[in-house]
Amino acid sequence: MARLKTGILISGRGSNLEALIEACRDPALPAEIVTVVSNKPDAAGLAIAREAGIAAVALDHRGFADRAAFDDAVHRHLSEAGVELVCLAGYMRLLTTGFIARWHDRIINIHPSLLPAFRGLNAHAQALAAGVKISGCTVHVVRPEVDAGPIIAQAAVPVLPDDTPATLAARVLAAEHRLYPLALRLFAEGRVRIDGARAVVEGVADAGLTLINPR
Ligand code: GRF
């Protein structure tokens, strides 16, 4: 079985990267992580990748003339590694439209809210300020507009009365670590079909549960 060659872009901690590495240890998951790129040389995720035996490079964006030159270098690196799918995992750089076009329908991202709500930075603070009772995370196909694009999968968690951005982030992060591997699996199995603005996921059972908060 051919495994989808996956490249992961990070900027920091790398806990989603770690969840994806763990998931790809399962030989039944038809994806393998062939390279990890960080735009920050001190990203903790680089060590996580190397410990797992995955080639990991830092391309420091500060060393490039502009965004396009930096994205060109990332593109070259991914192409040389034979990457077929790019996963953004806490990648804190805006991608140029040129890069997104080159990898059309082949870049996915995880965002810590139930999109289309609370795009951008500080998603948890935004959710708390809005008083929503349920939040969560979303894996979506990347489009030029930030935190937008066909939604592959979402996970929901309750927002509790005493939540701070930190406690909500921790609850959502635990869900992220389950959701991103699932979304990668669906993508790698060829079950994600892009239909206009939507991603249609084929051959899956629905969750079949209603999460009501408060009870
Ligand atoms: C996650 O919350 C992810 O949703 C967001 O950035 C954070 C990255 O965390 N895009 P980590 O580096 O994967 O631990």
PDB file of C-alpha atoms and ligand atoms in Angstrom:
ATOM      1  CA  MET A   1       0.000   0.000   0.000  1.00  0.00           C
ATOM      2  CA  ALA A   2       1.440   3.361  -1.007  1.00  0.00           C
ATOM      3  CA  ARG A   3       1.548   5.770   1.889  1.00  0.00           C
ATOM      4  CA  LEU A   4       0.783   9.427   1.276  1.00  0.00           C
ATOM      5  CA  LYS A   5       4.003  11.396   1.706  1.00  0.00           C
ATOM      6  CA  THR A   6       3.192  14.079   4.230  1.00  0.00           C
ATOM      7  CA  GLY A   7       5.158  17.186   5.186  1.00  0.00           C
ATOM      8  CA  ILE A   8       4.378  19.072   8.365  1.00  0.00           C
ATOM      9  CA  LEU A   9       4.919  22.790   8.912  1.00  0.00           C
ATOM     10  CA  ILE A  10       5.290  23.982  12.496  1.00  0.00           C
ATOM     11  CA  SER A  11       6.373  27.044  14.439  1.00  0.00           C
ATOM     12  CA  GLY A  12       6.425  25.902  18.048  1.00  0.00           C
ATOM     13  CA  ARG A  13       5.547  23.283  20.613  1.00  0.00           C
ATOM     14  CA  GLY A  14       4.606  20.533  18.175  1.00  0.00           C
ATOM     15  CA  SER A  15       2.036  18.602  20.179  1.00  0.00           C
ATOM     16  CA  ASN A  16      -0.163  18.106  17.107  1.00  0.00           C
ATOM     17  CA  LEU A  17       2.922  17.033  15.180  1.00  0.00           C
ATOM     18  CA  GLU A  18       3.554  14.486  17.920  1.00  0.00           C
ATOM     19  CA  ALA A  19      -0.019  13.180  17.655  1.00  0.00           C
ATOM     20  CA  LEU A  20       0.406  12.800  13.881  1.00  0.00           C
ATOM     21  CA  ILE A  21       3.743  11.007  14.325  1.00  0.00           C
ATOM     22  CA  GLU A  22       2.119   8.603  16.788  1.00  0.00           C
ATOM     23  CA  ALA A  23      -0.782   7.965  14.421  1.00  0.00           C
ATOM     24  CA  CYS A  24       1.540   7.230  11.494  1.00  0.00           C
ATOM     25  CA  ARG A  25       3.227   4.461  13.513  1.00  0.00           C
ATOM     26  CA  ASP A  26       0.120   2.442  12.643  1.00  0.00           C
ATOM     27  CA  PRO A  27       1.000   0.607   9.427  1.00  0.00           C
ATOM     28  CA  ALA A  28      -2.702   0.616   8.533  1.00  0.00           C
ATOM     29  CA  LEU A  29      -2.676   4.403   8.243  1.00  0.00           C
ATOM     30  CA  PRO A  30      -1.748   5.099   4.620  1.00  0.00           C
ATOM     31  CA  ALA A  31       0.348   8.215   5.346  1.00  0.00           C
ATOM     32  CA  GLU A  32       3.976   8.726   6.355  1.00  0.00           C
ATOM     33  CA  ILE A  33       5.641  11.883   7.575  1.00  0.00           C
ATOM     34  CA  VAL A  34       8.649  12.471   5.362  1.00  0.00           C
ATOM     35  CA  THR A  35       9.736  15.909   6.541  1.00  0.00           C
ATOM     36  CA  VAL A  36       9.037  18.591   9.131  1.00  0.00           C
ATOM     37  CA  VAL A  37       9.788  22.263   8.526  1.00  0.00           C
ATOM     38  CA  SER A  38       9.788  25.005  11.117  1.00  0.00           C
ATOM     39  CA  ASN A  39      10.077  28.700  10.360  1.00  0.00           C
ATOM     40  CA  LYS A  40      11.415  29.112  13.900  1.00  0.00           C
ATOM     41  CA  PRO A  41      14.826  27.564  14.662  1.00  0.00           C
ATOM     42  CA  ASP A  42      13.962  27.139  18.347  1.00  0.00           C
ATOM     43  CA  ALA A  43      10.647  25.308  17.810  1.00  0.00           C
ATOM     44  CA  ALA A  44      10.377  22.432  20.299  1.00  0.00           C
ATOM     45  CA  GLY A  45       8.635  20.367  17.631  1.00  0.00           C
ATOM     46  CA  LEU A  46      11.894  19.993  15.678  1.00  0.00           C
ATOM     47  CA  ALA A  47      13.334  17.799  18.442  1.00  0.00           C
ATOM     48  CA  ILE A  48      10.124  15.751  18.610  1.00  0.00           C
ATOM     49  CA  ALA A  49      10.476  14.998  14.894  1.00  0.00           C
ATOM     50  CA  ARG A  50      14.180  14.160  15.098  1.00  0.00           C
ATOM     51  CA  GLU A  51      13.658  11.856  18.051  1.00  0.00           C
ATOM     52  CA  ALA A  52      11.161   9.993  15.914  1.00  0.00           C
ATOM     53  CA  GLY A  53      13.754   9.695  13.150  1.00  0.00           C
ATOM     54  CA  ILE A  54      12.063  12.185  10.841  1.00  0.00           C
ATOM     55  CA  ALA A  55      14.104  14.702   8.859  1.00  0.00           C
ATOM     56  CA  ALA A  56      13.382  18.116  10.334  1.00  0.00           C
ATOM     57  CA  VAL A  57      14.710  21.443   9.143  1.00  0.00           C
ATOM     58  CA  ALA A  58      14.480  25.012  10.325  1.00  0.00           C
ATOM     59  CA  LEU A  59      14.074  27.577   7.585  1.00  0.00           C
ATOM     60  CA  ASP A  60      14.318  30.867   9.418  1.00  0.00           C
ATOM     61  CA  HIS A  61      11.953  33.289   7.695  1.00  0.00           C
ATOM     62  CA  ARG A  62      14.065  36.202   8.924  1.00  0.00           C
ATOM     63  CA  GLY A  63      16.809  35.196   6.499  1.00  0.00           C
ATOM     64  CA  PHE A  64      14.646  35.779   3.415  1.00  0.00           C
ATOM     65  CA  ALA A  65      13.966  38.972   1.456  1.00  0.00           C
ATOM     66  CA  ASP A  66      10.195  38.621   1.567  1.00  0.00           C
ATOM     67  CA  ARG A  67       7.307  36.223   2.054  1.00  0.00           C
ATOM     68  CA  ALA A  68       7.438  34.990  -1.536  1.00  0.00           C
ATOM     69  CA  ALA A  69      11.149  34.126  -1.307  1.00  0.00           C
ATOM     70  CA  PHE A  70      10.572  32.286   1.961  1.00  0.00           C
ATOM     71  CA  ASP A  71       7.579  30.344   0.635  1.00  0.00           C
ATOM     72  CA  ASP A  72       9.613  29.456  -2.479  1.00  0.00           C
ATOM     73  CA  ALA A  73      12.250  27.883  -0.250  1.00  0.00           C
ATOM     74  CA  VAL A  74       9.625  25.940   1.716  1.00  0.00           C
ATOM     75  CA  HIS A  75       8.037  24.813  -1.540  1.00  0.00           C
ATOM     76  CA  ARG A  76      11.384  23.613  -2.900  1.00  0.00           C
ATOM     77  CA  HIS A  77      12.142  21.716   0.272  1.00  0.00           C
ATOM     78  CA  LEU A  78       8.743  19.998   0.312  1.00  0.00           C
ATOM     79  CA  SER A  79       8.978  19.120  -3.387  1.00  0.00           C
ATOM     80  CA  GLU A  80      12.465  17.658  -2.998  1.00  0.00           C
ATOM     81  CA  ALA A  81      11.184  15.514  -0.119  1.00  0.00           C
ATOM     82  CA  GLY A  82       8.463  14.196  -2.423  1.00  0.00           C
ATOM     83  CA  VAL A  83       5.676  15.637  -0.301  1.00  0.00           C
ATOM     84  CA  GLU A  84       2.130  15.044  -1.526  1.00  0.00           C
ATOM     85  CA  LEU A  85       0.195  16.556   1.385  1.00  0.00           C
ATOM     86  CA  VAL A  86       1.148  19.478   3.635  1.00  0.00           C
ATOM     87  CA  CYS A  87      -0.205  19.591   7.199  1.00  0.00           C
ATOM     88  CA  LEU A  88      -0.020  22.885   9.076  1.00  0.00           C
ATOM     89  CA  ALA A  89       0.361  22.147  12.771  1.00  0.00           C
ATOM     90  CA  GLY A  90       0.702  25.342  14.749  1.00  0.00           C
ATOM     91  CA  TYR A  91       2.343  27.063  11.786  1.00  0.00           C
ATOM     92  CA  MET A  92       2.202  30.744  12.636  1.00  0.00           C
ATOM     93  CA  ARG A  93       3.142  32.214   9.250  1.00  0.00           C
ATOM     94  CA  LEU A  94       0.683  33.439   6.682  1.00  0.00           C
ATOM     95  CA  LEU A  95       1.124  31.532   3.426  1.00  0.00           C
ATOM     96  CA  THR A  96       1.344  33.431   0.173  1.00  0.00           C
ATOM     97  CA  THR A  97      -1.445  32.907  -2.340  1.00  0.00           C
ATOM     98  CA  GLY A  98       1.222  31.579  -4.720  1.00  0.00           C
ATOM     99  CA  PHE A  99       2.176  28.815  -2.295  1.00  0.00           C
ATOM    100  CA  ILE A 100      -1.451  27.935  -1.646  1.00  0.00           C
ATOM    101  CA  ALA A 101      -2.114  27.759  -5.396  1.00  0.00           C
ATOM    102  CA  ARG A 102       0.869  25.460  -5.956  1.00  0.00           C
ATOM    103  CA  TRP A 103      -0.457  23.099  -3.296  1.00  0.00           C
ATOM    104  CA  HIS A 104      -4.115  23.503  -4.196  1.00  0.00           C
ATOM    105  CA  ASP A 105      -6.288  21.094  -2.170  1.00  0.00           C
ATOM    106  CA  ARG A 106      -3.107  19.578  -0.729  1.00  0.00           C
ATOM    107  CA  ILE A 107      -2.684  21.724   2.404  1.00  0.00           C
ATOM    108  CA  ILE A 108      -4.709  21.075   5.544  1.00  0.00           C
ATOM    109  CA  ASN A 109      -4.730  23.005   8.819  1.00  0.00           C
ATOM    110  CA  ILE A 110      -6.023  22.580  12.336  1.00  0.00           C
ATOM    111  CA  HIS A 111      -7.645  25.549  14.068  1.00  0.00           C
ATOM    112  CA  PRO A 112      -8.795  25.577  17.703  1.00  0.00           C
ATOM    113  CA  SER A 113     -12.406  26.637  17.185  1.00  0.00           C
ATOM    114  CA  LEU A 114     -15.519  25.406  15.472  1.00  0.00           C
ATOM    115  CA  LEU A 115     -15.034  27.281  12.206  1.00  0.00           C
ATOM    116  CA  PRO A 116     -16.342  29.495  10.729  1.00  0.00           C
ATOM    117  CA  ALA A 117     -16.528  30.968  14.245  1.00  0.00           C
ATOM    118  CA  PHE A 118     -13.477  32.578  15.818  1.00  0.00           C
ATOM    119  CA  ARG A 119     -10.926  32.696  13.057  1.00  0.00           C
ATOM    120  CA  GLY A 120      -7.483  34.111  13.625  1.00  0.00           C
ATOM    121  CA  LEU A 121      -5.531  34.541  16.812  1.00  0.00           C
ATOM    122  CA  ASN A 122      -6.831  34.060  20.364  1.00  0.00           C
ATOM    123  CA  ALA A 123      -9.646  31.749  19.322  1.00  0.00           C
ATOM    124  CA  HIS A 124     -10.302  30.680  22.915  1.00  0.00           C
ATOM    125  CA  ALA A 125     -10.530  34.234  24.234  1.00  0.00           C
ATOM    126  CA  GLN A 126     -12.893  35.000  21.360  1.00  0.00           C
ATOM    127  CA  ALA A 127     -15.054  31.987  22.248  1.00  0.00           C
ATOM    128  CA  LEU A 128     -15.190  32.951  25.924  1.00  0.00           C
ATOM    129  CA  ALA A 129     -16.034  36.560  25.091  1.00  0.00           C
ATOM    130  CA  ALA A 130     -18.903  35.376  22.899  1.00  0.00           C
ATOM    131  CA  GLY A 131     -20.211  33.143  25.700  1.00  0.00           C
ATOM    132  CA  VAL A 132     -20.558  30.046  23.535  1.00  0.00           C
ATOM    133  CA  LYS A 133     -21.325  26.876  25.467  1.00  0.00           C
ATOM    134  CA  ILE A 134     -19.584  24.539  23.051  1.00  0.00           C
ATOM    135  CA  SER A 135     -16.280  25.080  21.303  1.00  0.00           C
ATOM    136  CA  GLY A 136     -13.828  22.724  19.660  1.00  0.00           C
ATOM    137  CA  CYS A 137     -11.473  22.381  16.754  1.00  0.00           C
ATOM    138  CA  THR A 138     -11.583  22.073  12.994  1.00  0.00           C
ATOM    139  CA  VAL A 139      -9.397  20.476  10.345  1.00  0.00           C
ATOM    140  CA  HIS A 140      -9.908  22.164   6.998  1.00  0.00           C
ATOM    141  CA  VAL A 141      -8.397  22.465   3.547  1.00  0.00           C
ATOM    142  CA  VAL A 142      -6.414  25.698   3.284  1.00  0.00           C
ATOM    143  CA  ARG A 143      -7.614  28.580   1.144  1.00  0.00           C
ATOM    144  CA  PRO A 144      -6.064  32.057   0.833  1.00  0.00           C
ATOM    145  CA  GLU A 145      -8.474  33.506   3.382  1.00  0.00           C
ATOM    146  CA  VAL A 146      -7.093  32.802   6.884  1.00  0.00           C
ATOM    147  CA  ASP A 147      -8.728  29.894   8.747  1.00  0.00           C
ATOM    148  CA  ALA A 148     -11.181  29.278   5.934  1.00  0.00           C
ATOM    149  CA  GLY A 149     -11.650  26.433   3.490  1.00  0.00           C
ATOM    150  CA  PRO A 150     -13.551  23.175   3.128  1.00  0.00           C
ATOM    151  CA  ILE A 151     -14.079  21.544   6.520  1.00  0.00           C
ATOM    152  CA  ILE A 152     -12.938  17.923   6.761  1.00  0.00           C
ATOM    153  CA  ALA A 153     -13.713  17.195  10.419  1.00  0.00           C
ATOM    154  CA  GLN A 154     -14.596  18.914  13.676  1.00  0.00           C
ATOM    155  CA  ALA A 155     -14.560  17.946  17.351  1.00  0.00           C
ATOM    156  CA  ALA A 156     -16.671  19.671  19.996  1.00  0.00           C
ATOM    157  CA  VAL A 157     -15.962  20.203  23.687  1.00  0.00           C
ATOM    158  CA  PRO A 158     -18.055  21.949  26.334  1.00  0.00           C
ATOM    159  CA  VAL A 159     -17.121  25.408  27.566  1.00  0.00           C
ATOM    160  CA  LEU A 160     -17.333  25.403  31.374  1.00  0.00           C
ATOM    161  CA  PRO A 161     -18.405  28.371  33.510  1.00  0.00           C
ATOM    162  CA  ASP A 162     -14.999  28.910  35.091  1.00  0.00           C
ATOM    163  CA  ASP A 163     -12.976  28.450  31.927  1.00  0.00           C
ATOM    164  CA  THR A 164     -10.078  30.708  31.154  1.00  0.00           C
ATOM    165  CA  PRO A 165      -8.468  30.777  27.712  1.00  0.00           C
ATOM    166  CA  ALA A 166      -5.841  28.385  29.132  1.00  0.00           C
ATOM    167  CA  THR A 167      -8.250  25.788  30.531  1.00  0.00           C
ATOM    168  CA  LEU A 168     -10.380  25.870  27.396  1.00  0.00           C
ATOM    169  CA  ALA A 169      -7.253  25.595  25.232  1.00  0.00           C
ATOM    170  CA  ALA A 170      -6.154  22.488  27.139  1.00  0.00           C
ATOM    171  CA  ARG A 171      -9.550  20.805  26.673  1.00  0.00           C
ATOM    172  CA  VAL A 172      -9.624  21.674  22.984  1.00  0.00           C
ATOM    173  CA  LEU A 173      -6.004  20.568  22.513  1.00  0.00           C
ATOM    174  CA  ALA A 174      -6.826  17.085  23.781  1.00  0.00           C
ATOM    175  CA  ALA A 175      -9.554  16.968  21.122  1.00  0.00           C
ATOM    176  CA  GLU A 176      -7.102  18.269  18.481  1.00  0.00           C
ATOM    177  CA  HIS A 177      -4.797  15.356  19.189  1.00  0.00           C
ATOM    178  CA  ARG A 178      -7.613  12.957  18.301  1.00  0.00           C
ATOM    179  CA  LEU A 179      -9.056  14.942  15.418  1.00  0.00           C
ATOM    180  CA  TYR A 180      -5.946  15.683  13.353  1.00  0.00           C
ATOM    181  CA  PRO A 181      -4.890  12.030  13.049  1.00  0.00           C
ATOM    182  CA  LEU A 182      -8.463  11.132  12.073  1.00  0.00           C
ATOM    183  CA  ALA A 183      -8.542  13.829   9.388  1.00  0.00           C
ATOM    184  CA  LEU A 184      -5.150  12.751   8.054  1.00  0.00           C
ATOM    185  CA  ARG A 185      -6.418   9.187   7.841  1.00  0.00           C
ATOM    186  CA  LEU A 186      -9.554  10.227   5.963  1.00  0.00           C
ATOM    187  CA  PHE A 187      -7.502  12.312   3.547  1.00  0.00           C
ATOM    188  CA  ALA A 188      -4.888   9.607   3.007  1.00  0.00           C
ATOM    189  CA  GLU A 189      -7.568   7.001   2.407  1.00  0.00           C
ATOM    190  CA  GLY A 190      -8.911   9.169  -0.391  1.00  0.00           C
ATOM    191  CA  ARG A 191     -12.223   9.682   1.321  1.00  0.00           C
ATOM    192  CA  VAL A 192     -12.196  13.492   1.193  1.00  0.00           C
ATOM    193  CA  ARG A 193     -13.741  14.982  -1.927  1.00  0.00           C
ATOM    194  CA  ILE A 194     -13.771  18.726  -2.457  1.00  0.00           C
ATOM    195  CA  ASP A 195     -17.141  19.929  -3.734  1.00  0.00           C
ATOM    196  CA  GLY A 196     -17.047  23.694  -4.133  1.00  0.00           C
ATOM    197  CA  ALA A 197     -16.767  25.262  -0.696  1.00  0.00           C
ATOM    198  CA  ARG A 198     -17.404  21.965   1.051  1.00  0.00           C
ATOM    199  CA  ALA A 199     -15.407  18.856   1.753  1.00  0.00           C
ATOM    200  CA  VAL A 200     -17.487  15.723   1.443  1.00  0.00           C
ATOM    201  CA  VAL A 201     -16.181  12.828   3.506  1.00  0.00           C
ATOM    202  CA  GLU A 202     -17.172   9.480   2.119  1.00  0.00           C
ATOM    203  CA  GLY A 203     -17.709   6.175   3.848  1.00  0.00           C
ATOM    204  CA  VAL A 204     -17.805   7.309   7.451  1.00  0.00           C
ATOM    205  CA  ALA A 205     -20.371   6.823  10.180  1.00  0.00           C
ATOM    206  CA  ASP A 206     -21.692   9.991  11.745  1.00  0.00           C
ATOM    207  CA  ALA A 207     -21.080  10.639  15.432  1.00  0.00           C
ATOM    208  CA  GLY A 208     -24.680   9.909  16.316  1.00  0.00           C
ATOM    209  CA  LEU A 209     -24.582  11.880  19.560  1.00  0.00           C
ATOM    210  CA  THR A 210     -25.815  15.261  20.657  1.00  0.00           C
ATOM    211  CA  LEU A 211     -23.548  17.235  22.950  1.00  0.00           C
ATOM    212  CA  ILE A 212     -25.730  19.507  25.084  1.00  0.00           C
ATOM    213  CA  ASN A 213     -24.086  21.939  27.465  1.00  0.00           C
ATOM    214  CA  PRO A 214     -25.164  22.700  30.172  1.00  0.00           C
ATOM    215  CA  ARG A 215     -27.095  19.548  30.923  1.00  0.00           C
TER     216      ARG A 215
HETATM  217  C1  GRF B   1      -2.931  24.348  18.232  1.00  0.00           C
HETATM  218  O1  GRF B   1      -3.889  24.777  19.157  1.00  0.00           O
HETATM  219  C2  GRF B   1      -3.446  24.498  16.829  1.00  0.00           C
HETATM  220  O2  GRF B   1      -4.836  24.319  16.723  1.00  0.00           O
HETATM  221  C3  GRF B   1      -3.104  25.933  16.508  1.00  0.00           C
HETATM  222  O3  GRF B   1      -1.850  26.136  17.112  1.00  0.00           O
HETATM  223  C4  GRF B   1      -1.694  25.229  18.211  1.00  0.00           C
HETATM  224  C5  GRF B   1      -0.444  24.465  17.952  1.00  0.00           C
HETATM  225  O4  GRF B   1      -0.066  23.670  19.050  1.00  0.00           O
HETATM  226  N1  GRF B   1      -3.132  26.156  15.083  1.00  0.00           N
HETATM  227  P1  GRF B   1       1.062  22.566  18.860  1.00  0.00           P
HETATM  228  O5  GRF B   1       2.320  23.284  18.366  1.00  0.00           O
HETATM  229  O6  GRF B   1       0.585  21.551  17.893  1.00  0.00           O
HETATM  230  O7  GRF B   1       1.281  21.995  20.240  1.00  0.00           O
END
